[in-house]
Coordinates of C-alpha atoms in Angstrom, one line a residue:
Chain A
M263 CA -142.3 -101.9 32.6
S264 CA -140.8 -103.6 29.6
S265 CA -140.9 -101.9 26.3
T266 CA -138.2 -103.6 24.3
S267 CA -140.2 -104.5 21.2
T268 CA -142.2 -101.3 20.9
R269 CA -139.1 -99.3 21.6
M270 CA -137.1 -100.9 18.8
Q271 CA -139.7 -99.8 16.4
G272 CA -140.0 -96.3 17.7
R273 CA -136.6 -95.0 16.8
F274 CA -137.9 -92.8 13.9
D275 CA -139.2 -90.4 16.6
F276 CA -135.8 -90.0 18.2
T277 CA -134.6 -87.4 15.7
H278 CA -137.8 -85.4 16.3
I279 CA -137.3 -85.6 20.1
A280 CA -133.7 -84.6 19.7
R281 CA -134.8 -81.3 18.0
W282 CA -136.5 -80.3 21.3
I283 CA -133.4 -80.9 23.4
T284 CA -130.9 -78.1 23.7
P285 CA -127.2 -78.9 24.1
G286 CA -126.0 -79.6 27.6
E287 CA -129.4 -80.4 29.1
R288 CA -130.1 -82.8 31.9
V289 CA -132.4 -85.5 30.5
L290 CA -134.2 -88.3 32.2
D291 CA -135.6 -91.1 29.9
L292 CA -138.2 -93.3 31.5
G293 CA -138.5 -96.7 30.1
C294 CA -135.3 -96.1 28.2
G295 CA -135.0 -99.6 26.6
D296 CA -131.4 -100.2 25.4
G297 CA -130.4 -96.6 25.9
A298 CA -130.4 -95.8 22.2
L299 CA -132.2 -92.4 22.5
L300 CA -129.9 -91.3 25.4
R301 CA -126.9 -92.3 23.4
L302 CA -128.1 -90.4 20.4
L303 CA -128.8 -87.3 22.6
A304 CA -125.3 -87.6 24.2
E305 CA -123.7 -87.8 20.9
T306 CA -125.7 -85.1 19.1
R307 CA -126.7 -82.8 22.0
K308 CA -124.0 -83.5 24.6
I309 CA -126.7 -84.0 27.2
H310 CA -126.2 -85.3 30.8
G311 CA -128.6 -88.2 30.8
Y312 CA -130.0 -91.0 32.9
G313 CA -132.3 -93.7 31.8
V314 CA -134.8 -95.7 34.0
E315 CA -135.4 -99.2 32.9
L316 CA -136.7 -102.3 34.7
D317 CA -135.8 -105.1 32.3
P318 CA -132.4 -106.5 33.3
V319 CA -131.4 -107.3 29.7
N320 CA -132.0 -103.7 28.7
V321 CA -130.1 -102.5 31.8
T322 CA -127.0 -104.3 30.6
A323 CA -127.6 -103.0 27.1
C324 CA -127.7 -99.5 28.4
I325 CA -124.4 -99.9 30.3
R326 CA -122.9 -101.4 27.1
N327 CA -124.2 -98.3 25.3
G328 CA -122.3 -96.1 27.7
V329 CA -125.5 -94.7 29.1
N330 CA -126.3 -94.1 32.8
V331 CA -129.2 -96.5 33.7
L332 CA -131.2 -96.9 36.9
Q333 CA -133.1 -100.1 37.4
F334 CA -136.1 -98.5 39.1
D335 CA -139.7 -99.5 38.9
L336 CA -141.7 -96.6 37.5
E337 CA -144.8 -97.8 39.3
R338 CA -143.2 -96.7 42.5
G339 CA -143.1 -93.1 41.1
L340 CA -140.2 -90.7 40.9
S341 CA -140.2 -89.6 44.6
G342 CA -136.4 -89.9 44.9
F343 CA -135.9 -87.3 42.2
P344 CA -136.1 -83.6 43.4
D345 CA -138.4 -81.0 41.7
R346 CA -137.1 -79.5 38.5
S347 CA -133.9 -81.7 38.6
F348 CA -134.1 -82.3 34.8
D349 CA -134.7 -80.1 31.8
H350 CA -136.6 -82.8 30.0
V351 CA -138.2 -86.0 31.2
I352 CA -138.9 -88.3 28.3
M353 CA -141.2 -91.2 28.1
S354 CA -141.0 -92.7 24.6
L355 CA -143.7 -95.2 23.6
S356 CA -144.1 -96.4 27.2
L357 CA -147.0 -94.3 28.7
Q358 CA -149.4 -97.1 27.7
T359 CA -147.5 -99.6 29.8
V360 CA -147.8 -97.6 33.1
R361 CA -150.8 -98.3 35.2
H362 CA -150.7 -95.0 37.2
T363 CA -151.0 -92.7 34.2
V364 CA -151.9 -89.4 35.8
P365 CA -149.5 -89.7 38.7
I366 CA -146.6 -90.5 36.4
L367 CA -147.4 -87.5 34.1
Q368 CA -147.6 -85.3 37.2
E369 CA -144.3 -86.7 38.5
M370 CA -142.6 -86.1 35.1
L371 CA -143.8 -82.5 35.2
R372 CA -142.6 -82.1 38.7
V373 CA -139.1 -83.5 38.1
G374 CA -138.7 -82.0 34.7
R375 CA -139.0 -78.4 33.4
E376 CA -140.8 -80.0 30.4
A377 CA -141.8 -83.5 29.5
V378 CA -141.8 -85.4 26.2
V379 CA -144.3 -88.2 25.7
S380 CA -145.0 -90.4 22.8
F381 CA -147.6 -93.2 22.5
P382 CA -149.3 -95.4 20.0
N383 CA -152.7 -94.0 18.9
F384 CA -155.4 -96.6 19.5
A385 CA -157.7 -94.7 17.1
Y386 CA -155.4 -95.1 14.1
R387 CA -157.6 -96.1 11.2
P388 CA -156.3 -99.7 10.9
H389 CA -156.9 -100.2 14.6
R390 CA -160.5 -99.0 14.2
E391 CA -160.9 -101.3 11.3
A392 CA -159.7 -104.3 13.4
I393 CA -162.2 -103.4 16.1
A394 CA -165.0 -102.9 13.4
V395 CA -164.5 -106.5 12.4
G396 CA -164.5 -107.6 16.0
R397 CA -160.8 -108.1 16.7
M398 CA -158.3 -106.3 19.0
P399 CA -155.8 -104.4 16.8
V400 CA -152.3 -105.8 16.3
S401 CA -150.0 -103.5 14.3
R402 CA -146.4 -102.2 14.2
H403 CA -146.9 -100.1 17.2
L404 CA -149.3 -102.4 19.0
P405 CA -147.5 -105.6 18.2
H406 CA -148.8 -107.8 20.9
Q407 CA -151.8 -110.0 21.2
W408 CA -154.3 -108.9 23.8
F409 CA -153.2 -111.7 26.2
D410 CA -149.5 -111.0 26.2
S411 CA -149.4 -107.2 25.8
P412 CA -147.3 -105.2 28.2
N413 CA -149.7 -102.3 27.5
V414 CA -152.2 -101.7 30.3
R415 CA -153.8 -98.4 29.1
F416 CA -155.4 -98.1 25.7
F417 CA -156.0 -94.5 24.6
T418 CA -156.2 -92.2 21.6
I419 CA -154.8 -88.8 20.7
A420 CA -158.2 -87.3 21.5
D421 CA -158.2 -89.0 24.9
F422 CA -154.8 -87.7 25.7
E423 CA -155.6 -84.1 24.9
I424 CA -158.7 -84.2 27.0
L425 CA -156.7 -85.6 29.9
C426 CA -154.1 -82.8 29.5
A427 CA -156.9 -80.2 29.6
D428 CA -158.4 -81.8 32.7
E429 CA -155.1 -82.1 34.5
R430 CA -154.0 -78.5 33.5
I431 CA -151.1 -79.9 31.4
E432 CA -150.1 -77.4 28.7
I433 CA -149.3 -78.9 25.3
I434 CA -146.4 -76.8 23.9
E435 CA -146.0 -78.7 20.7
S436 CA -147.1 -82.0 19.2
M437 CA -146.3 -84.1 16.1
N438 CA -148.0 -87.1 14.7
F439 CA -146.7 -89.9 12.5
A440 CA -147.8 -92.8 10.4
E441 CA -145.3 -95.2 8.8
G442 CA -142.5 -92.9 9.9
K443 CA -143.9 -89.8 8.1
L444 CA -145.5 -86.7 9.6
V445 CA -149.3 -86.6 9.6
E446 CA -151.0 -83.2 9.4
K447 CA -154.6 -84.1 8.7
D448 CA -156.9 -85.6 11.3
P449 CA -154.2 -87.2 13.3
N450 CA -156.6 -89.1 15.6
L451 CA -157.6 -91.1 12.5
N452 CA -154.4 -91.0 10.5
A453 CA -151.6 -91.2 13.0
E454 CA -150.2 -94.3 14.5
V455 CA -147.9 -92.5 16.9
A456 CA -148.2 -89.2 18.7
L457 CA -145.4 -87.2 20.2
Y458 CA -146.0 -84.4 22.7
R459 CA -143.9 -81.7 24.4
I460 CA -145.8 -80.7 27.6
R461 CA -145.4 -78.7 30.8
G462 CA -147.4 -78.0 33.9
K463 CA -149.7 -75.0 33.7
A464 CA -149.7 -74.0 37.4
R465 CA -146.4 -72.2 37.8
Chain B
M220 CA -121.2 -114.6 27.8
Q221 CA -119.1 -117.5 28.9
A222 CA -120.5 -120.9 29.6
P223 CA -120.1 -121.8 33.3
N224 CA -117.5 -124.5 32.6
A225 CA -115.4 -122.2 30.5
A226 CA -115.4 -119.6 33.2
K227 CA -114.3 -122.1 35.8
N228 CA -111.1 -122.8 33.9
R229 CA -110.3 -119.2 33.5
S230 CA -108.2 -119.0 36.6
V231 CA -105.4 -116.6 37.5
G232 CA -103.7 -119.9 38.7
Q233 CA -101.5 -120.3 41.7
V234 CA -100.8 -117.1 43.5
A235 CA -98.8 -116.1 46.6
P236 CA -99.4 -113.2 49.0
Q237 CA -96.9 -110.4 49.2
T238 CA -96.1 -108.1 52.1
A239 CA -95.6 -104.3 52.2
V240 CA -94.1 -102.7 55.3
F241 CA -94.9 -99.1 56.0
D242 CA -92.6 -97.3 58.4
A243 CA -94.4 -93.9 58.5
A244 CA -97.0 -93.6 61.3
L245 CA -100.6 -93.7 60.5
A246 CA -103.0 -91.5 62.5
L247 CA -106.3 -93.2 62.9
K248 CA -109.7 -91.7 63.1
S249 CA -110.0 -92.6 66.7
G250 CA -107.0 -90.4 67.5
A251 CA -104.8 -93.4 68.1
V252 CA -101.6 -93.6 66.0
L253 CA -100.0 -96.8 64.5
P254 CA -96.3 -96.3 64.5
G255 CA -96.0 -98.3 61.3
F256 CA -97.9 -101.2 59.8
T257 CA -97.8 -104.1 57.4
L258 CA -100.2 -105.0 54.7
V259 CA -100.5 -108.3 53.0
Y260 CA -101.7 -108.2 49.4
E261 CA -102.0 -110.1 46.2
T262 CA -102.0 -108.9 42.6
Y263 CA -103.4 -110.5 39.4
G264 CA -102.7 -109.4 35.8
A265 CA -100.1 -106.8 34.9
L266 CA -99.9 -103.1 35.5
N267 CA -99.8 -101.4 32.1
A268 CA -97.2 -98.8 31.1
A269 CA -99.6 -95.9 31.7
R270 CA -100.4 -97.4 35.2
S271 CA -104.0 -96.8 34.3
N272 CA -105.5 -100.3 34.6
A273 CA -105.3 -100.9 38.3
V274 CA -108.4 -102.1 40.2
L275 CA -108.6 -102.4 44.0
V276 CA -110.8 -105.1 45.4
C277 CA -111.9 -104.4 49.0
H278 CA -113.0 -107.2 51.2
A279 CA -115.9 -107.5 53.5
L280 CA -116.2 -108.6 57.1
S281 CA -114.5 -112.0 56.9
G282 CA -112.6 -111.6 53.6
N283 CA -108.9 -111.0 53.0
H284 CA -106.3 -110.3 50.3
H285 CA -106.8 -113.6 48.6
V286 CA -109.3 -112.6 46.0
A287 CA -108.6 -115.0 43.1
G288 CA -106.7 -118.1 42.1
F289 CA -105.5 -120.7 44.6
H290 CA -102.6 -121.0 47.0
D291 CA -102.1 -124.7 46.9
A292 CA -102.5 -126.6 43.6
A293 CA -103.1 -129.8 45.5
R294 CA -105.9 -128.2 47.6
R295 CA -107.2 -126.0 44.8
K296 CA -110.8 -125.9 45.9
E297 CA -110.0 -125.3 49.6
T298 CA -107.5 -122.5 48.8
L299 CA -109.5 -120.7 46.2
G300 CA -109.8 -116.9 46.5
W301 CA -113.1 -115.5 47.8
W302 CA -114.1 -113.7 44.6
D303 CA -112.6 -116.1 42.1
N304 CA -115.8 -116.2 40.0
L305 CA -115.3 -112.5 39.3
V306 CA -111.6 -112.1 38.8
G307 CA -109.5 -113.9 36.2
P308 CA -108.8 -114.0 32.5
G309 CA -112.1 -113.7 30.6
K310 CA -114.0 -113.1 33.8
P311 CA -116.0 -109.9 34.5
L312 CA -113.0 -108.3 36.2
D313 CA -110.7 -109.5 33.4
T314 CA -107.1 -109.8 34.4
R315 CA -106.0 -109.7 30.7
R316 CA -107.1 -106.1 30.8
F317 CA -106.9 -105.0 34.4
F318 CA -104.2 -105.2 37.1
V319 CA -106.2 -106.3 40.2
V320 CA -105.1 -105.8 43.7
G321 CA -106.5 -107.5 46.8
V322 CA -105.4 -106.4 50.3
N323 CA -106.0 -107.6 53.8
N324 CA -107.2 -104.7 55.8
L325 CA -105.6 -103.3 59.0
G326 CA -106.9 -105.1 62.0
G327 CA -107.2 -108.3 60.1
C328 CA -105.9 -111.7 60.9
H329 CA -104.3 -112.9 57.7
G330 CA -101.0 -111.2 57.8
S331 CA -101.7 -107.5 57.9
S332 CA -101.1 -105.6 61.1
G333 CA -103.8 -106.5 63.6
P334 CA -104.5 -107.8 67.1
M335 CA -102.3 -110.9 66.5
S336 CA -99.3 -108.7 65.5
I337 CA -96.6 -107.9 68.0
N338 CA -97.0 -104.5 69.7
P339 CA -93.6 -102.9 69.5
E340 CA -94.2 -101.2 72.9
T341 CA -94.7 -104.4 74.8
N342 CA -93.2 -107.1 72.5
R343 CA -96.4 -109.0 73.0
P344 CA -99.4 -109.4 70.7
Y345 CA -101.6 -106.3 70.6
G346 CA -104.7 -108.3 71.4
A347 CA -107.4 -106.0 72.6
D348 CA -104.9 -103.1 72.6
F349 CA -104.9 -102.9 68.8
P350 CA -106.7 -99.6 68.1
L351 CA -110.2 -99.6 66.7
V352 CA -110.0 -99.0 62.9
T353 CA -112.6 -97.5 60.6
V354 CA -113.4 -97.7 56.9
E355 CA -111.6 -94.3 56.6
D356 CA -108.5 -95.8 58.2
W357 CA -108.6 -98.8 55.9
V358 CA -108.8 -96.5 52.8
A359 CA -105.9 -94.4 54.1
A360 CA -103.8 -97.6 54.5
Q361 CA -104.8 -98.8 51.1
A362 CA -103.7 -95.4 49.7
R363 CA -100.3 -96.0 51.1
L364 CA -100.3 -99.4 49.3
A365 CA -101.3 -97.7 46.1
D366 CA -98.3 -95.3 46.5
Y367 CA -96.0 -98.3 47.2
L368 CA -97.2 -100.0 44.0
G369 CA -96.8 -96.9 42.0
I370 CA -100.6 -96.5 41.4
E371 CA -101.5 -92.8 41.3
T372 CA -105.1 -93.5 40.3
W373 CA -107.3 -96.6 40.4
A374 CA -109.3 -97.3 37.3
A375 CA -111.8 -98.6 39.8
V376 CA -112.3 -99.5 43.4
I377 CA -114.8 -102.4 43.9
G378 CA -116.3 -104.1 46.8
G379 CA -119.3 -105.8 48.2
S380 CA -121.0 -105.1 51.6
L381 CA -118.3 -103.6 53.9
G382 CA -116.0 -103.7 50.8
G383 CA -118.6 -101.5 49.0
M384 CA -118.3 -99.0 51.8
Q385 CA -114.5 -98.8 51.2
A386 CA -115.1 -98.3 47.5
L387 CA -117.5 -95.4 48.2
Q388 CA -115.1 -94.0 50.8
W389 CA -112.3 -94.0 48.3
T390 CA -114.3 -91.8 45.9
L391 CA -114.9 -89.3 48.8
E392 CA -111.4 -89.3 50.4
Y393 CA -109.4 -89.4 47.2
P394 CA -111.7 -88.1 44.4
Q395 CA -108.8 -87.8 42.0
R396 CA -107.4 -91.3 42.7
A397 CA -110.5 -93.5 42.0
R398 CA -112.0 -93.1 38.5
H399 CA -114.8 -95.5 39.2
G400 CA -116.5 -96.7 42.4
I401 CA -118.3 -100.0 42.2
V402 CA -120.5 -100.4 45.3
I403 CA -122.3 -103.7 45.6
A404 CA -124.8 -104.9 48.3
S405 CA -123.7 -102.0 50.5
T406 CA -125.3 -99.2 52.5
P407 CA -124.5 -95.6 53.4
R408 CA -124.9 -96.5 57.0
L409 CA -125.9 -99.4 59.2
S410 CA -129.5 -99.5 60.5
A411 CA -130.3 -100.0 64.2
Q412 CA -131.1 -103.6 63.3
N413 CA -127.7 -104.1 61.6
I414 CA -125.9 -102.7 64.7
A415 CA -128.1 -104.9 66.9
F416 CA -126.9 -108.0 65.2
N417 CA -123.3 -106.9 65.4
E418 CA -123.7 -106.2 69.1
V419 CA -125.1 -109.7 69.7
A420 CA -122.0 -111.0 67.8
R421 CA -119.7 -108.9 69.9
Q422 CA -121.3 -109.9 73.2
A423 CA -121.0 -113.6 72.3
I424 CA -117.2 -113.0 72.0
L425 CA -116.8 -110.7 74.9
S426 CA -118.6 -112.9 77.3
D427 CA -116.7 -116.1 76.3
P428 CA -114.6 -117.1 79.4
D429 CA -111.7 -117.8 77.0
F430 CA -111.7 -114.2 75.8
H431 CA -109.5 -112.9 78.7
G432 CA -110.2 -109.3 77.9
G433 CA -108.9 -109.8 74.4
H434 CA -105.4 -111.0 75.5
Y435 CA -106.2 -114.7 75.0
Y436 CA -103.2 -115.3 72.8
E437 CA -100.9 -115.0 75.8
Y438 CA -102.5 -117.9 77.5
D439 CA -100.6 -120.2 75.2
P440 CA -98.0 -118.3 73.3
A441 CA -96.6 -121.5 71.8
D442 CA -99.7 -122.0 69.7
R443 CA -102.0 -119.1 69.5
H444 CA -104.1 -120.7 66.7
A445 CA -105.0 -123.9 68.4
A446 CA -105.0 -123.4 72.1
V447 CA -106.8 -120.7 74.0
K448 CA -109.2 -118.6 71.9
P449 CA -112.8 -117.6 72.5
R450 CA -113.9 -120.3 70.0
N451 CA -117.4 -120.6 71.3
G452 CA -118.0 -116.8 71.2
L453 CA -116.6 -116.4 67.7
R454 CA -118.6 -119.4 66.6
L455 CA -121.8 -117.9 67.9
A456 CA -121.0 -114.6 66.4
R457 CA -120.6 -116.2 63.0
M458 CA -123.8 -118.2 63.4
V459 CA -125.9 -115.1 64.0
G460 CA -124.0 -113.2 61.3
H461 CA -124.5 -116.0 58.8
I462 CA -128.3 -115.9 59.3
T463 CA -128.3 -112.3 58.2
Y464 CA -126.4 -113.1 55.1
L465 CA -129.0 -115.5 53.8
S466 CA -132.6 -115.1 52.8
D467 CA -135.6 -116.7 54.5
D468 CA -136.7 -118.2 51.1
Q469 CA -133.2 -119.6 50.5
L470 CA -133.1 -121.3 53.9
A471 CA -136.6 -122.7 53.4
E472 CA -135.5 -124.1 50.1
K473 CA -132.2 -125.5 51.2
F474 CA -133.2 -126.8 54.6
G475 CA -136.9 -126.3 55.3
R476 CA -137.8 -128.2 58.4
R477 CA -135.8 -131.2 57.4
M478 CA -134.7 -133.3 60.3
R479 CA -131.5 -135.3 60.7
H480 CA -133.2 -138.3 62.3
G481 CA -136.6 -138.0 60.7
K482 CA -138.3 -137.6 64.0
H483 CA -138.2 -135.4 67.1
R484 CA -135.7 -136.6 69.7
F485 CA -136.6 -134.1 72.4
N486 CA -133.0 -133.0 73.2
Y487 CA -130.6 -130.2 72.3
E488 CA -128.5 -132.1 69.9
V489 CA -128.7 -131.4 66.2
E490 CA -132.3 -132.2 65.1
F491 CA -133.0 -129.8 62.2
E492 CA -130.6 -129.7 59.3
I493 CA -130.4 -125.9 59.6
E494 CA -128.9 -126.4 63.1
S495 CA -126.2 -128.7 61.7
Y496 CA -125.4 -126.2 58.9
L497 CA -125.1 -123.2 61.2
R498 CA -122.9 -125.2 63.7
H499 CA -120.7 -126.3 60.8
Q500 CA -120.4 -122.7 59.5
G501 CA -119.6 -121.5 63.0
D502 CA -117.0 -124.2 63.7
K503 CA -115.3 -123.7 60.3
F504 CA -115.1 -119.9 60.8
A505 CA -113.8 -120.2 64.4
E506 CA -110.9 -122.2 63.1
V507 CA -109.7 -119.7 60.6
F508 CA -110.6 -116.3 62.0
D509 CA -109.5 -114.3 65.0
A510 CA -112.1 -113.0 67.5
N511 CA -110.4 -109.6 68.0
S512 CA -110.3 -109.0 64.3
Y513 CA -114.0 -109.9 64.1
L514 CA -114.8 -107.4 66.9
L515 CA -112.8 -104.7 65.1
A516 CA -114.5 -105.3 61.8
T517 CA -118.0 -105.2 63.3
K518 CA -117.2 -101.8 64.8
A519 CA -115.8 -100.5 61.5
L520 CA -119.2 -101.4 60.0
D521 CA -121.1 -99.7 62.8
Y522 CA -119.1 -96.5 62.6
F523 CA -119.3 -96.1 58.8
D524 CA -121.6 -93.1 58.1
P525 CA -120.2 -90.6 55.6
A526 CA -123.2 -88.3 56.2
F527 CA -122.5 -88.1 59.9
D528 CA -120.3 -85.0 59.5
Y529 CA -122.9 -83.4 57.2
A530 CA -125.8 -83.4 59.6
G531 CA -127.1 -86.7 58.1
D532 CA -127.2 -85.3 54.6
L533 CA -125.8 -88.0 52.3
R534 CA -126.1 -85.7 49.3
A535 CA -123.8 -83.2 50.9
A536 CA -121.5 -85.9 52.0
L537 CA -121.1 -87.3 48.4
A538 CA -120.6 -83.8 46.9
R539 CA -116.8 -84.4 47.0
A540 CA -117.0 -87.4 44.7
K541 CA -116.0 -87.2 41.1
A542 CA -116.0 -90.8 40.1
G543 CA -118.4 -92.7 37.9
F544 CA -120.4 -95.3 39.8
F545 CA -121.9 -98.7 39.4
V546 CA -124.2 -99.6 42.3
A547 CA -125.9 -103.0 42.6
S548 CA -128.2 -104.5 45.2
F549 CA -130.1 -107.8 45.5
T550 CA -133.8 -108.1 45.9
T551 CA -133.6 -110.6 48.8
D552 CA -130.9 -108.8 50.7
W553 CA -132.6 -107.9 54.0
R554 CA -129.3 -106.9 55.7
F555 CA -128.4 -104.1 53.3
T556 CA -131.7 -103.7 51.4
P557 CA -132.0 -102.3 47.8
E558 CA -133.6 -99.2 49.4
K559 CA -130.2 -98.4 51.0
S560 CA -128.4 -98.7 47.6
R561 CA -131.1 -96.5 46.0
E562 CA -130.3 -93.9 48.7
I563 CA -126.7 -93.9 47.5
V564 CA -127.8 -93.7 43.9
Y565 CA -130.1 -90.7 44.5
A566 CA -127.4 -88.9 46.4
L567 CA -125.0 -89.5 43.5
L568 CA -127.7 -88.3 41.0
H569 CA -128.2 -85.2 43.0
N570 CA -124.6 -84.4 42.6
G571 CA -124.8 -84.9 38.8
L572 CA -122.4 -87.9 38.9
N573 CA -122.5 -90.6 36.4
V574 CA -124.1 -93.7 37.9
S575 CA -125.8 -96.9 36.8
Y576 CA -127.8 -99.0 39.2
A577 CA -128.8 -102.6 38.9
E578 CA -131.3 -104.3 41.3
I579 CA -130.6 -107.9 40.8
D580 CA -133.2 -110.6 41.3
C581 CA -131.4 -113.3 43.2
D582 CA -132.7 -115.4 46.1
A583 CA -129.5 -115.8 48.0
G584 CA -129.9 -112.7 50.3
H585 CA -126.9 -110.5 51.2
D586 CA -124.4 -113.2 50.1
S587 CA -125.7 -112.9 46.5
F588 CA -122.9 -110.5 45.8
L589 CA -120.4 -113.4 46.0
L590 CA -122.4 -115.5 43.5
D591 CA -122.7 -115.1 39.8
A592 CA -126.4 -114.5 39.0
P593 CA -126.4 -114.0 35.2
H594 CA -127.8 -110.5 35.1
Y595 CA -125.4 -109.5 37.9
H596 CA -122.3 -110.5 36.2
A597 CA -123.5 -109.4 32.8
A598 CA -124.2 -105.8 34.1
L599 CA -120.9 -105.8 36.0
T600 CA -119.0 -107.1 32.9
A601 CA -120.6 -104.4 30.7
Y602 CA -119.6 -101.7 33.2
L603 CA -116.0 -102.9 33.6
Q604 CA -115.6 -103.2 29.9
G605 CA -116.8 -99.6 29.5
I606 CA -114.0 -98.2 31.7
T607 CA -111.4 -96.5 29.6
L608 CA -107.8 -97.2 30.4

């Protein structure tokens, strides 16, 4: 999983994620890019954090940022991590790059007490308009052409919420954004990025 | 990042080994006691006033204290240290910032007490009577050297392969004396296959008619380097070992099925280039290394298993550690696979320790740790730069 470019543009959601993290937590950030979020959380929330990142340039960037980073392939799952070994497991703007969507969500909710997930909303109005004129959308949060995109799953806010219901995943809180601002009205149409705080229902 | 040519010139220059003699007895893990011992070591850079910038470099099976620089300016290339691409001014382990120490381990054959040393009880070389030493014993001896050099705490202990085991062991045995453990291409224990290869190597030496039960030096006391030594056994041992250090892909690329004479000759002389390469490696090694030392080092590898006293639970074994860790493995290393490094990483994670892990894409197999694959040295450089002094 390589999420460099999408991650660089996703930083506005970091401050919102930070609000959900209480000081001193153990945090695992999947697809952590250059470690900017973990660094922010270490500085502002004194967390004990680890990042998972496959791209070697990002791995070195994380180390330079003073962040613990593990060069693991998320497609292999999180089987080495014990149950409930983290307070929060975060996947910021990377869920769309993982092929095994349900297994990784389940793994996040096994390893973490809660999970934080953000993703680009494929049903954002400009994306719909692109499709309407017959082209795949290319935008700030879907910056790649169809042939070189790291994204392998294309889904909407509505799709994600249906999946959560089907998989007995409880949505504790969610926020939606467009152009860095909160979106309240009809997020599936008006939001380009969605941010969720979730946990497993069966407990 | 440095251009390759710039890095080459950043040498610590000409260096000379030093000797430290320890009079106090050392009780070994086997129960044997060394009445005293000698360690040969080299240092690069300068110890700062706070004595907080010392880094210990631990060597692997065939390494020694000569880590960086050269011994002979006229034979610079031939006398270059084994990890010179890592250690020097402006290199990843930067000697402008760190005081770096290399040491030849106990049981070695490059000046530290070992089978070639004189046994004070008999006034003859120890030979096979030199006690078996373990990674724990090496670390205990290295701790004496640290005391001798006035180093209370290492900023880091670093090593590849068997050297990585020592780095890990330091963080367990002396949690207050190693602030960082850098464990590269290593493993928490040898697999049955690893031990099997070591056993083949040992049998090659032990069954050499020139081995004489390990007391071969005495068959020509005038010249123990050149005359009687189990050269064929050691050569075979190195050949089989060397195969395990390289990857199948790398051998295919380097040699393939290339033939020396371009056609089959139907005899046992060198036909394929890989045969020539292996024989050359074996011959070269048999000239410079001692068979008894090789036997000892393979046993130290086999015995290493910090989880052994914890019913096989590596997490429990690593609970003592307090250091920060950098662990690295190489994708084509089939001797100590990335899976083994990940096991160390997960055990460290379990104990809430700071750890970063890089899995380096490099086609050179186990020996990748001695090379300078760009992402490898970049990650290592970043980690070392992040160590506060």
